PDB file of C-alpha atoms in Angstrom:
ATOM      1  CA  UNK A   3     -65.271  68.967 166.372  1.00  0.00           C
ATOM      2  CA  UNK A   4     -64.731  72.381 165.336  1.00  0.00           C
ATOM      3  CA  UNK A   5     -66.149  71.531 161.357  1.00  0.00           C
ATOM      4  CA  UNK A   6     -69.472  69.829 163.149  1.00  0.00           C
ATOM      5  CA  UNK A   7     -69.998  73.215 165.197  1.00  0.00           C
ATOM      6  CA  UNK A   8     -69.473  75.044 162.426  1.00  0.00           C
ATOM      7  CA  UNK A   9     -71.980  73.306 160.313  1.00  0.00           C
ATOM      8  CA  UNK A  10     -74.768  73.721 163.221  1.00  0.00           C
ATOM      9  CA  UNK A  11     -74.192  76.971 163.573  1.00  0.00           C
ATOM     10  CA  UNK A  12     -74.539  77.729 160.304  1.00  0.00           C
ATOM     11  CA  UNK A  13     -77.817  75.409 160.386  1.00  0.00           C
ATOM     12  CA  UNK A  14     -79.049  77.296 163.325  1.00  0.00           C
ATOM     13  CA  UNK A  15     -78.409  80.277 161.959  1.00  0.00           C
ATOM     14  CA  UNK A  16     -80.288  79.267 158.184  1.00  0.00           C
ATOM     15  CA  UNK A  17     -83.072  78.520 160.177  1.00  0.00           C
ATOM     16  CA  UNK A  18     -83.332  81.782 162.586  1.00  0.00           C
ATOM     17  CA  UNK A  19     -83.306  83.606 159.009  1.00  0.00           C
ATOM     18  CA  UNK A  20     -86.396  81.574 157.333  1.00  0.00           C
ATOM     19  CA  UNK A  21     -88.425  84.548 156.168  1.00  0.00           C
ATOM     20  CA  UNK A  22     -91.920  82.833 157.720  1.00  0.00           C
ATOM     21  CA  UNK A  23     -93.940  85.559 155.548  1.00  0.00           C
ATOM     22  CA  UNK A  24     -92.738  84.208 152.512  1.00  0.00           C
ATOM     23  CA  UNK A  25     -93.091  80.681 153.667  1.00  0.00           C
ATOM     24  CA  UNK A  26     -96.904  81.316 154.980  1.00  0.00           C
ATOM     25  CA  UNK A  27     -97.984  82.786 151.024  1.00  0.00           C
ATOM     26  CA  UNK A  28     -96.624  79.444 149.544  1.00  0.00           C
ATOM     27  CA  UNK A  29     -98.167  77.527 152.061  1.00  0.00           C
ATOM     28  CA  UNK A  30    -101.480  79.444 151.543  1.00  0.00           C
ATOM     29  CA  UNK A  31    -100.908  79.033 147.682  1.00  0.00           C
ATOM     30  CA  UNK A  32    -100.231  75.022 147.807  1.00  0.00           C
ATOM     31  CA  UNK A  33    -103.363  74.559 150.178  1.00  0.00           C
ATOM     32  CA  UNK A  34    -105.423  76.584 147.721  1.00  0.00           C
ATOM     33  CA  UNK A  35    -104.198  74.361 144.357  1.00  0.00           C
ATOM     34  CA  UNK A  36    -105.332  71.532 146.596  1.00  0.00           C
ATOM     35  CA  UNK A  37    -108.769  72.122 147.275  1.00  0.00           C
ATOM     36  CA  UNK A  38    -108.915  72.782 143.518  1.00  0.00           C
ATOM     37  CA  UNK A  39    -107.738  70.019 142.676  1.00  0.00           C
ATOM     38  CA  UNK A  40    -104.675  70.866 140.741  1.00  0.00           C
ATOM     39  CA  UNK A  41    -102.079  69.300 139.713  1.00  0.00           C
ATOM     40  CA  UNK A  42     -98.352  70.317 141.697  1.00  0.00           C
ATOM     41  CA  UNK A  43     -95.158  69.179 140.615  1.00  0.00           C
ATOM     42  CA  UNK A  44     -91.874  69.070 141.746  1.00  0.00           C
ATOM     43  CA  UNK A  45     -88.386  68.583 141.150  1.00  0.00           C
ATOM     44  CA  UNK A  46     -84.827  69.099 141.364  1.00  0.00           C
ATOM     45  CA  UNK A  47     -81.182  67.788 141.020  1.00  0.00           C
ATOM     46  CA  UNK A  48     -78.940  65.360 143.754  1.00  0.00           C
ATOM     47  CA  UNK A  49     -80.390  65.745 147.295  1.00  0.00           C
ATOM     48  CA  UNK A  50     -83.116  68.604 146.329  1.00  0.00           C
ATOM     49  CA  UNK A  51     -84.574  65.425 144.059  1.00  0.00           C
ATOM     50  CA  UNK A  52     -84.920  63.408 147.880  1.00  0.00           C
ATOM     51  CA  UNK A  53     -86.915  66.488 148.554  1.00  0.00           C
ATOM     52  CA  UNK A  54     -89.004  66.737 145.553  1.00  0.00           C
ATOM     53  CA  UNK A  55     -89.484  63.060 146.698  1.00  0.00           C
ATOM     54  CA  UNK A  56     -89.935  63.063 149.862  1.00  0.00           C
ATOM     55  CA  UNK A  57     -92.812  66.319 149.161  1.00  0.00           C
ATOM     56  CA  UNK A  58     -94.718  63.770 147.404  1.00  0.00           C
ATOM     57  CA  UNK A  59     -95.158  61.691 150.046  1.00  0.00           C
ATOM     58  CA  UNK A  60     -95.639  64.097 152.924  1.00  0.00           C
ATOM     59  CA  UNK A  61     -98.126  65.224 151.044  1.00  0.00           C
ATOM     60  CA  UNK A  62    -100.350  62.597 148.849  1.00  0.00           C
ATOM     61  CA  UNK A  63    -100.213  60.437 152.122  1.00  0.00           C
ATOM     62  CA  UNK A  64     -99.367  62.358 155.211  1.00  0.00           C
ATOM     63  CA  UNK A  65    -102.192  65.081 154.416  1.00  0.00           C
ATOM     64  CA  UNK A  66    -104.672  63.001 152.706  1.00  0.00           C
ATOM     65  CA  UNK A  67    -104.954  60.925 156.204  1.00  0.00           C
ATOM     66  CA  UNK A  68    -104.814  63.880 158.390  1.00  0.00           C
ATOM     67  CA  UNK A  69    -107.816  65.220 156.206  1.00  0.00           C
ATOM     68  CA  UNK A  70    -109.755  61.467 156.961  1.00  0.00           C
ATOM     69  CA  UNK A  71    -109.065  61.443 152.898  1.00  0.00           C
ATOM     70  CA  UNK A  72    -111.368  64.765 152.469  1.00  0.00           C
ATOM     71  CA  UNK A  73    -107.701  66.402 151.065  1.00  0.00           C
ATOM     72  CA  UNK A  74    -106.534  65.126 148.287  1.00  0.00           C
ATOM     73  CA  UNK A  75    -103.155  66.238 147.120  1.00  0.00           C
ATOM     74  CA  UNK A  76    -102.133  65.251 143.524  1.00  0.00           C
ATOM     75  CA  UNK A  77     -98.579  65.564 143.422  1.00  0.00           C
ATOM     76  CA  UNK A  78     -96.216  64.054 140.709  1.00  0.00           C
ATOM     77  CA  UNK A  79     -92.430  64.070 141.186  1.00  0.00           C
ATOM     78  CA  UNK A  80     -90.610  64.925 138.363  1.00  0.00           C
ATOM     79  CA  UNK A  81     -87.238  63.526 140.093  1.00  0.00           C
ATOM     80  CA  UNK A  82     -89.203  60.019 140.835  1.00  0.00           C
ATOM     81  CA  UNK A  83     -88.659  57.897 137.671  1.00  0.00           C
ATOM     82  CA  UNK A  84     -84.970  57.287 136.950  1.00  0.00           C
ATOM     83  CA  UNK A  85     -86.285  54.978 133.872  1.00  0.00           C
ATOM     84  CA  UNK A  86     -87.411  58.160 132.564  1.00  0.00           C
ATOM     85  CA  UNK A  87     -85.294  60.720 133.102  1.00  0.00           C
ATOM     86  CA  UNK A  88     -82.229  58.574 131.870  1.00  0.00           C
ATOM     87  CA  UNK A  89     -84.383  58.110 128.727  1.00  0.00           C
ATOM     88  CA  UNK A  90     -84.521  61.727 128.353  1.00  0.00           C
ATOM     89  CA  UNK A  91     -81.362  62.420 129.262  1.00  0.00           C
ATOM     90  CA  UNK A  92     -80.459  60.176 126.733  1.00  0.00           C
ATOM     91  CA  UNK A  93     -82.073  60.347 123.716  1.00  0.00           C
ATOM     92  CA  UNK A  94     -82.744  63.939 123.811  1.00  0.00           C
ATOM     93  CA  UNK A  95     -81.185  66.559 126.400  1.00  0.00           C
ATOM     94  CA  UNK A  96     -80.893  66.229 129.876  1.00  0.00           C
ATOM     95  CA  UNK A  97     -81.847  69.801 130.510  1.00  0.00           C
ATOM     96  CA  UNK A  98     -85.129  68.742 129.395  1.00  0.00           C
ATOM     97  CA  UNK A  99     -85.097  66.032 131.711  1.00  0.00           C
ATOM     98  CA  UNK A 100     -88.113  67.651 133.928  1.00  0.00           C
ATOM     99  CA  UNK A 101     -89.800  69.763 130.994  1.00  0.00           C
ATOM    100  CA  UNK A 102     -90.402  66.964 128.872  1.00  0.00           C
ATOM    101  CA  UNK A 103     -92.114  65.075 131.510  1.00  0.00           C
ATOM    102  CA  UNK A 104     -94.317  68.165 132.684  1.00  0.00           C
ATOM    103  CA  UNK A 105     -95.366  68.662 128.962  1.00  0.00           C
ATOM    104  CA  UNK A 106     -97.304  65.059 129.628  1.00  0.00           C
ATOM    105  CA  UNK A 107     -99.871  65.761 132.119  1.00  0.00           C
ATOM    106  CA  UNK A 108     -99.995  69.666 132.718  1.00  0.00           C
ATOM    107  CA  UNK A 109    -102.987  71.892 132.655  1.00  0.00           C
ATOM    108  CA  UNK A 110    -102.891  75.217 133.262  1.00  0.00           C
ATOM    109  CA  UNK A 111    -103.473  76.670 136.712  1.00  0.00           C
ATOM    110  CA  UNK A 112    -101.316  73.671 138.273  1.00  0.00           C
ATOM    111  CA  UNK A 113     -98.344  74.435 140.298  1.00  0.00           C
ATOM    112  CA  UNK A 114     -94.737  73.631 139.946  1.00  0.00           C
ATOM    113  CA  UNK A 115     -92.718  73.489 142.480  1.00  0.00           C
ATOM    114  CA  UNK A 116     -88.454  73.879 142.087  1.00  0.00           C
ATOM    115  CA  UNK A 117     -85.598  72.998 144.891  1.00  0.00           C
ATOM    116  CA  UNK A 118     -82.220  74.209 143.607  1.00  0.00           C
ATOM    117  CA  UNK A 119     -79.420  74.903 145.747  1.00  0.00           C
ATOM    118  CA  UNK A 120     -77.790  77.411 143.107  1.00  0.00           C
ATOM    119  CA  UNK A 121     -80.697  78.801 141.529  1.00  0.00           C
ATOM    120  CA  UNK A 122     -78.837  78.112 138.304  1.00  0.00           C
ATOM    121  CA  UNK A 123     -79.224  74.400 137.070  1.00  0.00           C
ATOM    122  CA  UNK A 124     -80.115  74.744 133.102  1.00  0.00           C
ATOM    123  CA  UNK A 125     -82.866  71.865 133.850  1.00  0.00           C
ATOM    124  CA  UNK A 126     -84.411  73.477 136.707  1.00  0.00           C
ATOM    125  CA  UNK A 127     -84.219  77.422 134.630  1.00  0.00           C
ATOM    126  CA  UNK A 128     -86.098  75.035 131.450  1.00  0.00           C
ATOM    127  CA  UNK A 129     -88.884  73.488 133.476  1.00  0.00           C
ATOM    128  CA  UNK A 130     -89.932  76.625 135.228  1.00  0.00           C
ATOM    129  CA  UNK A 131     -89.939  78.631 131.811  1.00  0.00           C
ATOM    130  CA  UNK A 132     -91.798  75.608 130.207  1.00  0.00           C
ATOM    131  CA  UNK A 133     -94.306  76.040 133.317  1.00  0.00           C
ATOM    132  CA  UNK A 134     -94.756  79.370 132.600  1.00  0.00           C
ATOM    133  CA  UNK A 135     -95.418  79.049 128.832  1.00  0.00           C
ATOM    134  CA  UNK A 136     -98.516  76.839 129.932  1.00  0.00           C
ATOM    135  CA  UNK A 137     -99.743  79.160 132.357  1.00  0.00           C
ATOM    136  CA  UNK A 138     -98.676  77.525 135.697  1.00  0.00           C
ATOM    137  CA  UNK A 139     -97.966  78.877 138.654  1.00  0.00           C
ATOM    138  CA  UNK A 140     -94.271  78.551 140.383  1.00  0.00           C
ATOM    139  CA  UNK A 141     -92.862  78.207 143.363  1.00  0.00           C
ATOM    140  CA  UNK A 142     -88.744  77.874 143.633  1.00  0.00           C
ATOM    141  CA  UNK A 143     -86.922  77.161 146.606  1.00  0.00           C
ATOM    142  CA  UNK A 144     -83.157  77.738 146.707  1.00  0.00           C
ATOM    143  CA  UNK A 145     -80.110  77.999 148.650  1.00  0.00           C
ATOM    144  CA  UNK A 146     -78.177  81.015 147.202  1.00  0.00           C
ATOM    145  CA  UNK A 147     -80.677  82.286 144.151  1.00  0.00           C
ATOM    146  CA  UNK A 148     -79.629  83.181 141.005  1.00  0.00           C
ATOM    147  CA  UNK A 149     -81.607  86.585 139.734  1.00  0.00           C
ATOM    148  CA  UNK A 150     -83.084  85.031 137.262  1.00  0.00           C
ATOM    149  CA  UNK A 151     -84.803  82.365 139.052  1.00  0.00           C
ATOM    150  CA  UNK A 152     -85.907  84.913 141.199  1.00  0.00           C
ATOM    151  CA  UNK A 153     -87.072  87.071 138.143  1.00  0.00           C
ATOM    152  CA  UNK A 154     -89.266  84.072 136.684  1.00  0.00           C
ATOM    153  CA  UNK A 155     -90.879  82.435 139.410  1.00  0.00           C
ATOM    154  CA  UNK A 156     -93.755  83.617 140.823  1.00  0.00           C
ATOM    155  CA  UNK A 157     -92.865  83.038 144.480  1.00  0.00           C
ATOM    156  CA  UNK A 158     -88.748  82.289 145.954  1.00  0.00           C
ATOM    157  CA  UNK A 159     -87.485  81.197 149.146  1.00  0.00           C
ATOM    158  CA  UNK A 160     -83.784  81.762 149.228  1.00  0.00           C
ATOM    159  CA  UNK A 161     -82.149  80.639 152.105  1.00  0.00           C
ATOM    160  CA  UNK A 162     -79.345  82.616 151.479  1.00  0.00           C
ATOM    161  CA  UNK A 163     -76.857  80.303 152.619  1.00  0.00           C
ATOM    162  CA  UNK A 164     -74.029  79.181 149.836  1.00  0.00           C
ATOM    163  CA  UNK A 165     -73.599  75.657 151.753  1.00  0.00           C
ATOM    164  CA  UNK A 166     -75.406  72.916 150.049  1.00  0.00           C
ATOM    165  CA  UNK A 167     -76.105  70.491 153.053  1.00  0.00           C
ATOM    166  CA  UNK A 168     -77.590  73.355 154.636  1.00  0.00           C
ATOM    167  CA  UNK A 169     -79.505  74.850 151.626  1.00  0.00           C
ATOM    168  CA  UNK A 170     -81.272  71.346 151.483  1.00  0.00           C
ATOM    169  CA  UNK A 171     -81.761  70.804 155.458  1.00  0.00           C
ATOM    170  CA  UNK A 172     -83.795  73.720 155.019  1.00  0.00           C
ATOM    171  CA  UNK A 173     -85.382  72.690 152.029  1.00  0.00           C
ATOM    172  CA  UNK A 174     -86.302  69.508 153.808  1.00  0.00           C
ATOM    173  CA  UNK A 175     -87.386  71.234 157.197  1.00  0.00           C
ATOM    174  CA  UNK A 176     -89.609  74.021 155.110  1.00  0.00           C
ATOM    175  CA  UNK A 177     -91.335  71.108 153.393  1.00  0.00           C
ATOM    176  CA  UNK A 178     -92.027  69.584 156.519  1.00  0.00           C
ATOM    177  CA  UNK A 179     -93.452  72.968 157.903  1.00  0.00           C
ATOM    178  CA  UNK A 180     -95.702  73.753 154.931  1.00  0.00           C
ATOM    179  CA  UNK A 181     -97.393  70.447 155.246  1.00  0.00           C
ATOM    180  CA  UNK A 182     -98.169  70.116 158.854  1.00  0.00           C
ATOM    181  CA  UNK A 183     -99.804  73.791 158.315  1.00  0.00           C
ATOM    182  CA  UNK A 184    -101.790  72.681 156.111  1.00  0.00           C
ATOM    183  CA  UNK A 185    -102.773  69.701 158.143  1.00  0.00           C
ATOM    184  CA  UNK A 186    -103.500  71.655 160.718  1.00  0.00           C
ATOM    185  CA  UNK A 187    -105.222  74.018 159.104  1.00  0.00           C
ATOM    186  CA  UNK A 188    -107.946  71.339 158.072  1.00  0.00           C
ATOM    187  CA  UNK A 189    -107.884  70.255 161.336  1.00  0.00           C
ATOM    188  CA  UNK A 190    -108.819  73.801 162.334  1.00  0.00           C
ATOM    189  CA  UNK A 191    -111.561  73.893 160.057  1.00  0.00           C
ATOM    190  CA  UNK A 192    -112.690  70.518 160.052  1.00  0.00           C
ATOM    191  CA  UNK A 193    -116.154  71.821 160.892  1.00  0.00           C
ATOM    192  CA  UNK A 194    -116.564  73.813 157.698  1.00  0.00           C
ATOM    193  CA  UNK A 195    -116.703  73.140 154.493  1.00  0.00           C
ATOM    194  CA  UNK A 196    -113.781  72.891 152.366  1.00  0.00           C
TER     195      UNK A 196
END
């Protein structure tokens, strides 16, 4: 009993601190990319690759049909293809498991989008740097950030929590938050033009 009440506390507690400033400029940033039309990735390691998943769905379907398909949200898991990544991991290096995937279909002025607990993952650090050196944008979520992720990402939500099940409930929870924002926000506006 007393290990379950201290994992909702510290749940509770994660989720008091969500800095909702920080979340509202990467929601504004992620609506903006798509009404252009970009591209946004995402991706990241063990449960924060569920995430990266389940991102990709929320969005491409969940705001797509809100929008009566007038949104259309192009978003590519990097996590999603297991063929691939093994491949990679294989035959060349898995820290260049995401990077060498991303180096396939980005343009620049797409977004990339990270979920790392630790901030620190050498795959995660790659693809970010890699996103950068083609001019895209970047967004990084994590748990307990490293400085440097902080230093090379253009936008970071740190939960500042050093508990991994928590760090990704509130990965999962700010994913869901960002897109039913941004459905609502169509719905607000559904009478201009987008």
């Amino acid at each position: 009993m007393k290990n379950l009440q201290n994992y909702k506390s510290s749940l509770v507690k994660a989720s008091q601190n969500i800095d909702i400033n920080v979340v509202e400029k990467i929601e504004k940033l992620i609506f903006n990319k798509i009404i252009q039309g970009k591209q946004i990735f995402t991706c990241g390691n063990g449960g924060a690759a569920s995430v990266s998943n389940h991102f990709l769905c929320d969005f491409n379907k969940g705001i797509k049909l809100s929008s009566k398909n007038k949104l259309k949200p192009k978003v590519i898991s990097l996590s999603n293809d297991i063929e691939n990544i093994l491949a990679i991991s294989n035959d060349i290096n898995f820290n260049q498991i995401f990077s060498f995937q991303l180096d396939n279909y980005c343009k620049p002025g797409d977004l990339l989008i990270t979920f790392s607990c630790s901030g620190t993952s050498k795959n995660i650090l790659d693809v970010i740097k890699y996103a950068k050196s083609k001019k895209l944008q970047t967004i990084s979520f994590t748990g307990f950030a490293s400085k440097k992720i902080k230093k090379i990402t253009d936008i970071n939500f740190d939960a500042n929590i050093k508990n991994y099940g928590v760090s990704e409930d509130i990965f999962q929870s700010l994913m869901h938050m960002i897109s039913q924002s941004i459905r609502l926000r169509f719905i607000s506006k559904k009478n201009k033009k987008i």
